PDB file of C-alpha atoms in Angstrom:
ATOM      1  CA  MET A   1      -1.110   0.180 -54.314  1.00  0.00           C
ATOM      2  CA  LEU A   2       1.417  -2.325 -53.010  1.00  0.00           C
ATOM      3  CA  ALA A   3       4.652   1.143 -52.913  1.00  0.00           C
ATOM      4  CA  PHE A   4       1.635   2.659 -50.786  1.00  0.00           C
ATOM      5  CA  VAL A   5       0.888  -0.507 -48.406  1.00  0.00           C
ATOM      6  CA  MET A   6       5.016  -0.853 -48.164  1.00  0.00           C
ATOM      7  CA  PHE A   7       5.204   2.596 -47.055  1.00  0.00           C
ATOM      8  CA  MET A   8       2.316   3.013 -44.780  1.00  0.00           C
ATOM      9  CA  SER A   9       3.304  -0.414 -43.534  1.00  0.00           C
ATOM     10  CA  VAL A  10       6.615   1.098 -42.781  1.00  0.00           C
ATOM     11  CA  PHE A  11       5.855   4.079 -41.251  1.00  0.00           C
ATOM     12  CA  VAL A  12       3.488   2.044 -38.328  1.00  0.00           C
ATOM     13  CA  LEU A  13       6.422   0.203 -37.301  1.00  0.00           C
ATOM     14  CA  GLY A  14       8.619   3.446 -37.260  1.00  0.00           C
ATOM     15  CA  GLY A  15       6.295   4.800 -34.364  1.00  0.00           C
ATOM     16  CA  CYS A  16       6.261   1.283 -32.034  1.00  0.00           C
ATOM     17  CA  SER A  17       9.081   2.519 -30.757  1.00  0.00           C
ATOM     18  CA  ASN A  18       7.425   5.099 -27.765  1.00  0.00           C
ATOM     19  CA  LEU A  19       4.941   3.035 -27.478  1.00  0.00           C
ATOM     20  CA  THR A  20       5.409   1.423 -23.878  1.00  0.00           C
ATOM     21  CA  VAL A  21       4.450  -2.677 -24.643  1.00  0.00           C
ATOM     22  CA  LEU A  22       7.302  -2.393 -27.312  1.00  0.00           C
ATOM     23  CA  ASP A  23       9.393  -1.360 -25.646  1.00  0.00           C
ATOM     24  CA  PRO A  24      10.374  -3.734 -22.954  1.00  0.00           C
ATOM     25  CA  LYS A  25      11.632  -3.488 -19.737  1.00  0.00           C
ATOM     26  CA  GLY A  26      12.267  -7.507 -18.444  1.00  0.00           C
ATOM     27  CA  PRO A  27      12.388 -11.012 -20.738  1.00  0.00           C
ATOM     28  CA  VAL A  28       8.445 -11.606 -19.692  1.00  0.00           C
ATOM     29  CA  ALA A  29       7.182  -8.553 -21.797  1.00  0.00           C
ATOM     30  CA  GLU A  30       9.669  -8.401 -24.541  1.00  0.00           C
ATOM     31  CA  GLN A  31       8.869 -12.053 -24.566  1.00  0.00           C
ATOM     32  CA  GLN A  32       5.556 -11.266 -25.112  1.00  0.00           C
ATOM     33  CA  ALA A  33       6.320  -8.412 -27.596  1.00  0.00           C
ATOM     34  CA  ASN A  34       8.046 -10.394 -29.863  1.00  0.00           C
ATOM     35  CA  LEU A  35       5.382 -12.467 -29.847  1.00  0.00           C
ATOM     36  CA  ILE A  36       2.768  -8.845 -31.488  1.00  0.00           C
ATOM     37  CA  LEU A  37       5.901  -7.976 -33.798  1.00  0.00           C
ATOM     38  CA  PHE A  38       6.313 -11.525 -34.534  1.00  0.00           C
ATOM     39  CA  SER A  39       1.616 -10.895 -35.814  1.00  0.00           C
ATOM     40  CA  ILE A  40       1.614  -8.210 -37.125  1.00  0.00           C
ATOM     41  CA  GLY A  41       4.205  -8.359 -39.378  1.00  0.00           C
ATOM     42  CA  LEU A  42       2.311 -11.899 -40.665  1.00  0.00           C
ATOM     43  CA  MET A  43      -0.687  -9.986 -40.774  1.00  0.00           C
ATOM     44  CA  LEU A  44       1.375  -7.147 -43.311  1.00  0.00           C
ATOM     45  CA  PHE A  45       2.928 -10.059 -45.092  1.00  0.00           C
ATOM     46  CA  ILE A  46      -0.393 -11.352 -45.876  1.00  0.00           C
ATOM     47  CA  VAL A  47      -2.210  -7.766 -46.681  1.00  0.00           C
ATOM     48  CA  VAL A  48       0.816  -6.775 -48.798  1.00  0.00           C
ATOM     49  CA  VAL A  49      -0.212 -10.893 -50.432  1.00  0.00           C
ATOM     50  CA  VAL A  50      -3.886  -9.577 -50.947  1.00  0.00           C
ATOM     51  CA  PHE A  51      -3.351  -6.468 -52.573  1.00  0.00           C
ATOM     52  CA  VAL A  52      -0.496  -7.491 -55.016  1.00  0.00           C
ATOM     53  CA  LEU A  53      -2.885 -10.449 -56.280  1.00  0.00           C
ATOM     54  CA  PHE A  54      -6.164  -8.332 -55.691  1.00  0.00           C
ATOM     55  CA  THR A  55      -3.819  -5.557 -58.887  1.00  0.00           C
ATOM     56  CA  LEU A  56      -3.160  -8.123 -60.500  1.00  0.00           C
ATOM     57  CA  ILE A  57      -6.631  -9.547 -61.024  1.00  0.00           C
ATOM     58  CA  LEU A  58      -8.530  -6.821 -61.546  1.00  0.00           C
ATOM     59  CA  VAL A  59      -5.467  -5.336 -64.734  1.00  0.00           C
ATOM     60  CA  LYS A  60      -5.478  -8.939 -66.209  1.00  0.00           C
ATOM     61  CA  TYR A  61     -10.082  -9.200 -66.154  1.00  0.00           C
ATOM     62  CA  ARG A  62     -10.817  -6.075 -66.644  1.00  0.00           C
ATOM     63  CA  GLU A  63     -13.830  -4.808 -69.329  1.00  0.00           C
ATOM     64  CA  ARG A  64     -12.317  -4.394 -72.930  1.00  0.00           C
ATOM     65  CA  LYS A  65     -13.660  -3.622 -75.781  1.00  0.00           C
ATOM     66  CA  SER A  66     -14.860  -6.464 -77.233  1.00  0.00           C
ATOM     67  CA  GLY A  67     -18.058  -6.039 -79.204  1.00  0.00           C
ATOM     68  CA  PRO A  68     -21.335  -6.429 -78.271  1.00  0.00           C
ATOM     69  CA  ASP A  69     -21.559  -9.265 -78.942  1.00  0.00           C
ATOM     70  CA  TYR A  70     -19.074 -11.165 -77.124  1.00  0.00           C
ATOM     71  CA  GLU A  71     -19.357 -13.464 -74.490  1.00  0.00           C
ATOM     72  CA  PRO A  72     -16.923 -14.173 -71.561  1.00  0.00           C
ATOM     73  CA  PRO A  73     -16.500 -18.049 -71.337  1.00  0.00           C
ATOM     74  CA  ASP A  74     -17.875 -20.791 -69.042  1.00  0.00           C
ATOM     75  CA  ILE A  75     -15.752 -21.827 -66.284  1.00  0.00           C
ATOM     76  CA  GLU A  76     -17.639 -23.883 -63.659  1.00  0.00           C
ATOM     77  CA  GLY A  77     -14.903 -24.202 -61.177  1.00  0.00           C
ATOM     78  CA  SER A  78     -10.867 -25.198 -59.848  1.00  0.00           C
ATOM     79  CA  THR A  79     -11.388 -27.962 -57.369  1.00  0.00           C
ATOM     80  CA  PHE A  80      -7.311 -26.884 -57.264  1.00  0.00           C
ATOM     81  CA  LEU A  81      -7.607 -23.001 -56.600  1.00  0.00           C
ATOM     82  CA  GLU A  82     -10.489 -24.333 -53.942  1.00  0.00           C
ATOM     83  CA  ILE A  83      -7.604 -26.871 -52.048  1.00  0.00           C
ATOM     84  CA  ILE A  84      -5.624 -23.893 -51.732  1.00  0.00           C
ATOM     85  CA  TRP A  85      -7.420 -20.686 -50.991  1.00  0.00           C
ATOM     86  CA  THR A  86      -8.776 -23.622 -48.093  1.00  0.00           C
ATOM     87  CA  VAL A  87      -5.608 -24.896 -46.861  1.00  0.00           C
ATOM     88  CA  ILE A  88      -4.081 -21.456 -46.841  1.00  0.00           C
ATOM     89  CA  PRO A  89      -5.936 -20.030 -43.210  1.00  0.00           C
ATOM     90  CA  ILE A  90      -5.292 -23.227 -41.682  1.00  0.00           C
ATOM     91  CA  ILE A  91      -1.491 -22.929 -43.126  1.00  0.00           C
ATOM     92  CA  ILE A  92      -1.704 -19.049 -40.914  1.00  0.00           C
ATOM     93  CA  LEU A  93      -3.427 -19.932 -38.374  1.00  0.00           C
ATOM     94  CA  ILE A  94      -0.544 -22.956 -37.399  1.00  0.00           C
ATOM     95  CA  ALA A  95       1.748 -20.262 -37.739  1.00  0.00           C
ATOM     96  CA  LEU A  96       0.051 -18.104 -35.282  1.00  0.00           C
ATOM     97  CA  ALA A  97      -0.604 -20.392 -32.927  1.00  0.00           C
ATOM     98  CA  ILE A  98       2.339 -22.413 -32.798  1.00  0.00           C
ATOM     99  CA  PRO A  99       4.474 -19.280 -30.810  1.00  0.00           C
ATOM    100  CA  THR A 100       1.321 -18.425 -29.217  1.00  0.00           C
ATOM    101  CA  VAL A 101       0.642 -21.000 -27.207  1.00  0.00           C
ATOM    102  CA  LYS A 102       4.768 -21.443 -26.321  1.00  0.00           C
ATOM    103  CA  THR A 103       4.906 -18.047 -25.005  1.00  0.00           C
ATOM    104  CA  ILE A 104       1.631 -18.646 -22.540  1.00  0.00           C
ATOM    105  CA  TYR A 105       3.349 -21.503 -22.094  1.00  0.00           C
ATOM    106  CA  ALA A 106       6.331 -20.472 -20.835  1.00  0.00           C
ATOM    107  CA  LEU A 107       5.186 -16.794 -19.228  1.00  0.00           C
ATOM    108  CA  GLU A 108       3.299 -19.372 -16.416  1.00  0.00           C
ATOM    109  CA  GLU A 109       7.002 -20.159 -15.384  1.00  0.00           C
ATOM    110  CA  PRO A 110       9.992 -17.611 -13.916  1.00  0.00           C
ATOM    111  CA  PRO A 111      12.048 -16.493 -16.977  1.00  0.00           C
ATOM    112  CA  GLU A 112      13.956 -19.322 -17.631  1.00  0.00           C
ATOM    113  CA  ALA A 113      17.608 -16.865 -17.368  1.00  0.00           C
ATOM    114  CA  THR A 114      16.622 -16.688 -13.257  1.00  0.00           C
ATOM    115  CA  ALA A 115      14.286 -19.784 -12.920  1.00  0.00           C
ATOM    116  CA  HIS A 116      17.530 -19.673 -10.226  1.00  0.00           C
ATOM    117  CA  LYS A 117      16.688 -17.670  -8.342  1.00  0.00           C
ATOM    118  CA  GLU A 118      13.899 -17.093  -4.986  1.00  0.00           C
ATOM    119  CA  PRO A 119      10.809 -15.489  -6.007  1.00  0.00           C
ATOM    120  CA  VAL A 120      10.564 -12.992  -4.739  1.00  0.00           C
ATOM    121  CA  VAL A 121       6.753 -13.570  -3.542  1.00  0.00           C
ATOM    122  CA  ILE A 122       4.130  -9.912  -3.601  1.00  0.00           C
ATOM    123  CA  HIS A 123       0.234 -10.235  -2.998  1.00  0.00           C
ATOM    124  CA  ALA A 124      -2.092  -7.880  -4.789  1.00  0.00           C
ATOM    125  CA  THR A 125      -5.086  -7.268  -3.641  1.00  0.00           C
ATOM    126  CA  SER A 126      -6.972  -4.598  -5.657  1.00  0.00           C
ATOM    127  CA  VAL A 127      -9.421  -1.829  -4.643  1.00  0.00           C
ATOM    128  CA  ASP A 128     -12.281   0.089  -5.532  1.00  0.00           C
ATOM    129  CA  TRP A 129     -10.003   2.494  -5.924  1.00  0.00           C
ATOM    130  CA  LYS A 130      -6.094   1.292  -5.039  1.00  0.00           C
ATOM    131  CA  TRP A 131      -3.873  -1.483  -5.314  1.00  0.00           C
ATOM    132  CA  VAL A 132      -2.906  -2.851  -1.843  1.00  0.00           C
ATOM    133  CA  PHE A 133       0.445  -4.913  -2.229  1.00  0.00           C
ATOM    134  CA  SER A 134       1.611  -7.674   0.719  1.00  0.00           C
ATOM    135  CA  TYR A 135       4.873  -8.616   1.207  1.00  0.00           C
ATOM    136  CA  PRO A 136       4.458 -11.803   3.616  1.00  0.00           C
ATOM    137  CA  GLU A 137       7.826 -12.864   4.201  1.00  0.00           C
ATOM    138  CA  GLU A 138       9.102  -9.578   4.500  1.00  0.00           C
ATOM    139  CA  ASP A 139       6.448  -8.988   6.982  1.00  0.00           C
ATOM    140  CA  ILE A 140       5.199  -5.397   4.540  1.00  0.00           C
ATOM    141  CA  GLU A 141       2.752  -3.871   3.629  1.00  0.00           C
ATOM    142  CA  THR A 142       2.666  -0.752   0.350  1.00  0.00           C
ATOM    143  CA  VAL A 143      -0.261   1.089  -0.540  1.00  0.00           C
ATOM    144  CA  ASN A 144      -0.821   1.651  -4.350  1.00  0.00           C
ATOM    145  CA  TYR A 145       3.458   0.850  -4.624  1.00  0.00           C
ATOM    146  CA  ILE A 146       5.837  -1.796  -4.524  1.00  0.00           C
ATOM    147  CA  HIS A 147      10.000  -2.467  -4.850  1.00  0.00           C
ATOM    148  CA  ILE A 148      11.102  -4.922  -6.860  1.00  0.00           C
ATOM    149  CA  PRO A 149      14.832  -6.183  -6.968  1.00  0.00           C
ATOM    150  CA  GLU A 150      16.089  -6.063 -10.760  1.00  0.00           C
ATOM    151  CA  ASP A 151      16.407  -9.256 -12.990  1.00  0.00           C
ATOM    152  CA  ARG A 152      14.649 -11.598  -9.932  1.00  0.00           C
ATOM    153  CA  PRO A 153      11.435 -12.936 -10.513  1.00  0.00           C
ATOM    154  CA  ILE A 154       8.099 -11.753  -8.754  1.00  0.00           C
ATOM    155  CA  LEU A 155       5.406 -13.968  -8.071  1.00  0.00           C
ATOM    156  CA  PHE A 156       2.449 -11.432  -7.866  1.00  0.00           C
ATOM    157  CA  LYS A 157      -0.761 -13.729  -6.075  1.00  0.00           C
ATOM    158  CA  LEU A 158      -3.623 -11.813  -7.434  1.00  0.00           C
ATOM    159  CA  ALA A 159      -7.062 -11.222  -5.616  1.00  0.00           C
ATOM    160  CA  SER A 160      -9.595  -8.109  -5.369  1.00  0.00           C
ATOM    161  CA  ALA A 161     -11.601  -7.291  -2.679  1.00  0.00           C
ATOM    162  CA  ASP A 162     -14.541  -6.749  -4.538  1.00  0.00           C
ATOM    163  CA  SER A 163     -15.076  -5.679  -8.371  1.00  0.00           C
ATOM    164  CA  MET A 164     -12.383  -7.818 -10.778  1.00  0.00           C
ATOM    165  CA  GLY A 165      -9.949  -5.427 -11.418  1.00  0.00           C
ATOM    166  CA  SER A 166      -7.096  -6.054 -14.262  1.00  0.00           C
ATOM    167  CA  PHE A 167      -3.052  -5.910 -12.783  1.00  0.00           C
ATOM    168  CA  TRP A 168      -0.859  -4.548 -15.303  1.00  0.00           C
ATOM    169  CA  ILE A 169       2.549  -3.395 -16.248  1.00  0.00           C
ATOM    170  CA  PRO A 170       3.178  -2.777 -19.598  1.00  0.00           C
ATOM    171  CA  SER A 171       7.087  -2.331 -18.974  1.00  0.00           C
ATOM    172  CA  LEU A 172       7.046  -5.474 -17.499  1.00  0.00           C
ATOM    173  CA  GLY A 173       4.544  -8.190 -18.843  1.00  0.00           C
ATOM    174  CA  GLY A 174       1.120  -8.083 -19.587  1.00  0.00           C
ATOM    175  CA  GLN A 175      -1.989  -8.181 -17.519  1.00  0.00           C
ATOM    176  CA  GLU A 176      -3.731 -10.875 -15.078  1.00  0.00           C
ATOM    177  CA  TYR A 177      -7.550 -10.161 -14.257  1.00  0.00           C
ATOM    178  CA  THR A 178      -7.717  -9.515  -9.764  1.00  0.00           C
ATOM    179  CA  MET A 179     -10.762 -11.560  -9.068  1.00  0.00           C
ATOM    180  CA  ALA A 180     -12.590 -11.706  -5.361  1.00  0.00           C
ATOM    181  CA  GLY A 181     -12.755 -15.687  -3.881  1.00  0.00           C
ATOM    182  CA  MET A 182     -10.410 -16.803  -6.366  1.00  0.00           C
ATOM    183  CA  MET A 183      -6.609 -16.040  -6.943  1.00  0.00           C
ATOM    184  CA  THR A 184      -4.302 -15.917  -9.995  1.00  0.00           C
ATOM    185  CA  GLU A 185      -0.746 -15.857 -10.607  1.00  0.00           C
ATOM    186  CA  LEU A 186       1.996 -13.433 -11.924  1.00  0.00           C
ATOM    187  CA  TYR A 187       5.589 -13.796 -13.025  1.00  0.00           C
ATOM    188  CA  LEU A 188       7.446 -10.983 -13.750  1.00  0.00           C
ATOM    189  CA  GLN A 189      10.944  -9.345 -14.178  1.00  0.00           C
ATOM    190  CA  ALA A 190      12.822  -6.422 -14.123  1.00  0.00           C
ATOM    191  CA  ASP A 191      16.048  -6.023 -15.770  1.00  0.00           C
ATOM    192  CA  GLU A 192      17.365  -2.923 -15.145  1.00  0.00           C
ATOM    193  CA  PRO A 193      15.708  -0.397 -12.357  1.00  0.00           C
ATOM    194  CA  GLY A 194      13.556   2.235 -12.702  1.00  0.00           C
ATOM    195  CA  GLU A 195      10.328   3.363 -12.231  1.00  0.00           C
ATOM    196  CA  TYR A 196       7.618   1.528 -14.258  1.00  0.00           C
ATOM    197  CA  ARG A 197       3.680   2.810 -14.023  1.00  0.00           C
ATOM    198  CA  GLY A 198       1.167   0.074 -13.584  1.00  0.00           C
ATOM    199  CA  ARG A 199      -2.531   0.556 -13.778  1.00  0.00           C
ATOM    200  CA  ASN A 200      -5.999  -1.588 -13.703  1.00  0.00           C
ATOM    201  CA  SER A 201      -6.748  -1.970 -17.287  1.00  0.00           C
ATOM    202  CA  ASN A 202     -10.448  -3.368 -16.223  1.00  0.00           C
ATOM    203  CA  PHE A 203     -13.414  -0.452 -15.556  1.00  0.00           C
ATOM    204  CA  THR A 204     -14.694  -0.755 -12.125  1.00  0.00           C
ATOM    205  CA  GLY A 205     -16.905   1.964 -12.075  1.00  0.00           C
ATOM    206  CA  GLU A 206     -15.648   6.202 -12.374  1.00  0.00           C
ATOM    207  CA  GLY A 207     -12.724   5.869  -9.779  1.00  0.00           C
ATOM    208  CA  PHE A 208     -10.533   3.545 -11.494  1.00  0.00           C
ATOM    209  CA  ALA A 209      -9.350   6.202 -14.293  1.00  0.00           C
ATOM    210  CA  ASP A 210      -7.371   6.991 -11.591  1.00  0.00           C
ATOM    211  CA  GLN A 211      -6.384   3.535  -9.832  1.00  0.00           C
ATOM    212  CA  VAL A 212      -2.658   3.518 -10.196  1.00  0.00           C
ATOM    213  CA  PHE A 213       0.249   2.914  -9.198  1.00  0.00           C
ATOM    214  CA  THR A 214       4.342   2.904  -9.209  1.00  0.00           C
ATOM    215  CA  VAL A 215       6.874   0.349  -9.006  1.00  0.00           C
ATOM    216  CA  THR A 216      10.539   0.825  -8.566  1.00  0.00           C
ATOM    217  CA  ALA A 217      13.413  -1.486  -9.604  1.00  0.00           C
ATOM    218  CA  GLU A 218      16.270  -1.398  -7.561  1.00  0.00           C
ATOM    219  CA  THR A 219      19.575  -3.230  -6.789  1.00  0.00           C
ATOM    220  CA  GLU A 220      19.383  -5.849  -4.516  1.00  0.00           C
ATOM    221  CA  GLU A 221      21.559  -3.481  -2.104  1.00  0.00           C
ATOM    222  CA  ASP A 222      18.763  -0.031  -2.305  1.00  0.00           C
ATOM    223  CA  TYR A 223      15.918  -3.055  -2.205  1.00  0.00           C
ATOM    224  CA  ALA A 224      17.142  -4.768   0.316  1.00  0.00           C
ATOM    225  CA  GLU A 225      17.886  -1.639   2.263  1.00  0.00           C
ATOM    226  CA  TRP A 226      14.272  -0.530   1.128  1.00  0.00           C
ATOM    227  CA  VAL A 227      12.712  -3.266   3.416  1.00  0.00           C
ATOM    228  CA  GLU A 228      14.355  -2.091   6.214  1.00  0.00           C
ATOM    229  CA  GLU A 229      13.970   0.502   6.345  1.00  0.00           C
ATOM    230  CA  ALA A 230       9.918  -0.243   5.340  1.00  0.00           C
ATOM    231  CA  GLN A 231       9.463  -2.448   8.834  1.00  0.00           C
ATOM    232  CA  GLU A 232       9.853   0.694  11.021  1.00  0.00           C
ATOM    233  CA  ALA A 233       7.396   0.978   9.986  1.00  0.00           C
ATOM    234  CA  PRO A 234       4.034   1.500  12.382  1.00  0.00           C
ATOM    235  CA  GLU A 235       1.812  -1.706  12.298  1.00  0.00           C
ATOM    236  CA  LEU A 236      -1.247  -2.558   9.681  1.00  0.00           C
ATOM    237  CA  THR A 237      -4.042  -2.486  12.332  1.00  0.00           C
ATOM    238  CA  GLN A 238      -7.970  -4.144  11.620  1.00  0.00           C
ATOM    239  CA  GLU A 239      -9.225  -0.752  11.683  1.00  0.00           C
ATOM    240  CA  LYS A 240      -6.901   0.868   9.136  1.00  0.00           C
ATOM    241  CA  TYR A 241      -7.253  -1.432   6.584  1.00  0.00           C
ATOM    242  CA  ASN A 242     -10.797  -0.949   6.997  1.00  0.00           C
ATOM    243  CA  GLU A 243     -10.397   2.259   5.906  1.00  0.00           C
ATOM    244  CA  LEU A 244      -8.404   1.422   2.574  1.00  0.00           C
ATOM    245  CA  MET A 245     -11.746  -1.570   1.919  1.00  0.00           C
ATOM    246  CA  LEU A 246     -14.126   1.393   1.155  1.00  0.00           C
ATOM    247  CA  LYS A 247     -14.789   2.957  -2.273  1.00  0.00           C
ATOM    248  CA  GLY A 248     -12.121   5.522  -3.075  1.00  0.00           C
ATOM    249  CA  HIS A 249      -8.915   6.166  -3.537  1.00  0.00           C
ATOM    250  CA  ALA A 250      -5.681   6.960  -0.916  1.00  0.00           C
ATOM    251  CA  ASP A 251      -1.823   7.756  -0.907  1.00  0.00           C
ATOM    252  CA  GLU A 252       1.146   6.143  -1.433  1.00  0.00           C
ATOM    253  CA  MET A 253       0.899   4.246   2.835  1.00  0.00           C
ATOM    254  CA  THR A 254       4.097   1.345   3.985  1.00  0.00           C
ATOM    255  CA  PHE A 255       3.460  -0.776   7.032  1.00  0.00           C
ATOM    256  CA  SER A 256       5.415  -3.212   8.645  1.00  0.00           C
ATOM    257  CA  SER A 257       2.313  -5.533   8.853  1.00  0.00           C
ATOM    258  CA  THR A 258       0.160  -7.411   6.464  1.00  0.00           C
ATOM    259  CA  HIS A 259      -3.341  -7.943   5.986  1.00  0.00           C
ATOM    260  CA  LEU A 260      -2.629 -11.251   5.578  1.00  0.00           C
ATOM    261  CA  GLU A 261      -2.855 -12.252   9.186  1.00  0.00           C
ATOM    262  CA  TRP A 262      -6.769 -11.881   9.769  1.00  0.00           C
ATOM    263  CA  VAL A 263      -8.404 -11.830   6.015  1.00  0.00           C
ATOM    264  CA  ASN A 264      -7.096 -13.311   2.769  1.00  0.00           C
ATOM    265  CA  HIS A 265      -9.554 -11.958   0.052  1.00  0.00           C
ATOM    266  CA  ALA A 266      -8.770 -14.805  -2.195  1.00  0.00           C
ATOM    267  CA  MET A 267     -10.678 -16.565   0.582  1.00  0.00           C
ATOM    268  CA  ASP A 268     -13.195 -14.329   1.392  1.00  0.00           C
ATOM    269  CA  ALA A 269     -14.520 -12.919  -0.838  1.00  0.00           C
ATOM    270  CA  GLU A 270     -17.237 -10.435   0.863  1.00  0.00           C
ATOM    271  CA  TYR A 271     -14.703  -8.928   3.752  1.00  0.00           C
ATOM    272  CA  ALA A 272     -14.545  -5.359   1.972  1.00  0.00           C
ATOM    273  CA  THR A 273     -19.118  -5.611   1.579  1.00  0.00           C
ATOM    274  CA  LYS A 274     -19.848  -6.394   4.719  1.00  0.00           C
ATOM    275  CA  VAL A 275     -17.008  -3.808   6.418  1.00  0.00           C
ATOM    276  CA  ARG A 276     -19.550  -1.128   4.252  1.00  0.00           C
ATOM    277  CA  ASN A 277     -22.057  -2.380   5.346  1.00  0.00           C
ATOM    278  CA  GLY A 278     -20.901  -2.287   8.602  1.00  0.00           C
ATOM    279  CA  LEU A 279     -21.740  -6.091   8.858  1.00  0.00           C
ATOM    280  CA  PRO A 280     -19.669  -7.975  11.771  1.00  0.00           C
ATOM    281  CA  LEU A 281     -16.765  -9.317  10.423  1.00  0.00           C
ATOM    282  CA  ASP A 282     -16.844 -13.119  11.919  1.00  0.00           C
ATOM    283  CA  GLU A 283     -20.638 -13.576  10.615  1.00  0.00           C
ATOM    284  CA  ASP A 284     -19.718 -16.417   8.952  1.00  0.00           C
ATOM    285  CA  ASN A 285     -17.609 -17.945  11.468  1.00  0.00           C
ATOM    286  CA  SER A 286     -20.379 -18.031  14.352  1.00  0.00           C
ATOM    287  CA  HIS A 287     -22.599 -19.092  11.992  1.00  0.00           C
ATOM    288  CA  GLY A 288     -20.933 -21.794  11.870  1.00  0.00           C
ATOM    289  CA  SER A 289     -20.489 -22.628  15.641  1.00  0.00           C
ATOM    290  CA  HIS A 290     -23.678 -22.250  15.498  1.00  0.00           C
ATOM    291  CA  GLU A 291     -24.301 -25.255  13.825  1.00  0.00           C
ATOM    292  CA  ASP A 292     -21.384 -26.977  14.543  1.00  0.00           C
ATOM    293  CA  HIS A 293     -24.007 -26.517  18.081  1.00  0.00           C
ATOM    294  CA  GLU A 294     -26.422 -28.227  17.250  1.00  0.00           C
ATOM    295  CA  ASP A 295     -25.312 -30.257  14.721  1.00  0.00           C
ATOM    296  CA  SER A 296     -23.775 -31.293  18.460  1.00  0.00           C
ATOM    297  CA  GLU A 297     -27.317 -31.298  20.218  1.00  0.00           C
ATOM    298  CA  ASP A 298     -28.784 -33.272  17.441  1.00  0.00           C
ATOM    299  CA  GLU A 299     -25.756 -35.700  18.239  1.00  0.00           C
ATOM    300  CA  ASP A 300     -27.019 -35.942  22.623  1.00  0.00           C
ATOM    301  CA  HIS A 301     -30.377 -36.145  21.347  1.00  0.00           C
ATOM    302  CA  ASP A 302     -29.721 -38.928  19.636  1.00  0.00           C
ATOM    303  CA  SER A 303     -27.151 -40.130  22.108  1.00  0.00           C
ATOM    304  CA  HIS A 304     -29.373 -40.040  24.786  1.00  0.00           C
ATOM    305  CA  LYS A 305     -32.278 -41.761  22.427  1.00  0.00           C
ATOM    306  CA  GLY A 306     -30.681 -44.663  21.694  1.00  0.00           C
ATOM    307  CA  HIS A 307     -29.381 -44.450  24.878  1.00  0.00           C
ATOM    308  CA  GLY A 308     -33.588 -44.598  25.749  1.00  0.00           C
ATOM    309  CA  ASP A 309     -34.235 -47.303  23.557  1.00  0.00           C
ATOM    310  CA  HIS A 310     -31.207 -49.387  25.026  1.00  0.00           C
ATOM    311  CA  ASP A 311     -33.069 -49.408  27.955  1.00  0.00           C
ATOM    312  CA  ASP A 312     -36.110 -49.978  27.207  1.00  0.00           C
ATOM    313  CA  HIS A 313     -34.594 -52.601  25.316  1.00  0.00           C
ATOM    314  CA  SER A 314     -33.128 -54.750  28.690  1.00  0.00           C
ATOM    315  CA  LYS A 315     -36.946 -53.851  30.134  1.00  0.00           C
ATOM    316  CA  SER A 316     -38.131 -56.061  27.750  1.00  0.00           C
ATOM    317  CA  GLU A 317     -35.428 -58.588  28.021  1.00  0.00           C
ATOM    318  CA  ASP A 318     -35.731 -58.915  31.654  1.00  0.00           C
ATOM    319  CA  LYS A 319     -39.701 -59.466  31.421  1.00  0.00           C
ATOM    320  CA  ASP A 320     -39.533 -62.201  28.789  1.00  0.00           C
ATOM    321  CA  THR A 321     -35.968 -63.276  31.618  1.00  0.00           C
ATOM    322  CA  HIS A 322     -38.389 -63.847  34.084  1.00  0.00           C
ATOM    323  CA  SER A 323     -41.632 -64.918  32.597  1.00  0.00           C
ATOM    324  CA  GLU A 324     -39.730 -67.707  31.236  1.00  0.00           C
ATOM    325  CA  SER A 325     -38.628 -68.295  34.506  1.00  0.00           C
ATOM    326  CA  HIS A 326     -41.950 -68.357  36.357  1.00  0.00           C
TER     327      HIS A 326
END
């Protein structure tokens, strides 16, 4: 049994190099891969220890031909053993928790090696079933693909135009959810040029399987050239963007402006719903203006009423003064 467990461990770990998540291409993915391998190694060690003890118990306390009148000794229990099998799981949990918590907090910040560099900010918006990427500083918007410079932190600001999705580039790091009406952030980085695949890893309907995008990591010079070329693309109009809000897939597209000029899905969770249902996009603003107008009218009415009360009070005072004079 022990030999079989050790053989299977070598066999499983020997095939890990074919898994994308265990073949990291950036510091974030590398930290996560190291945490996964540490957890697997610790659990395999525990499995081996358990199987060894299990085998010893079977051999040492197996049934023997001691006669029909043999009765095993009465053992009430062992406080020492009970303490051991209570403390060991606590130690295991601590051993797993410490590196996990440290890694989670480390990934909330840019990678330490490149923390001194200004990150590239990309707003990633999931839509059923496509990805829209906005570069606010470069004034570029792309659909279903992005370009990033190597050896530089990338700050993804994630939101959703409709259902909750999951932004995932396995070669560069773990997934992060995208949700309408709120924003989540994720730091990633590519250590070498290459082309990587990203996708939505959260089920959002029949078309989610093809909700994928391409990530091209390149040198700073090549990235700067791509930015200049992309800035010559046609501008993104609101009408064109509204077409992207409709459910369905889309080809790769490039625009020289972003939708952040008129909508931020982290602040407006109903924009795509209004577009799909043909509702006016300024309904909330109009409603708010109408309420403000009503509030203003109420204030004027109260002010006029107060002015009338003041006049009545003045008339009463004049009448009292006239009576006293008389």
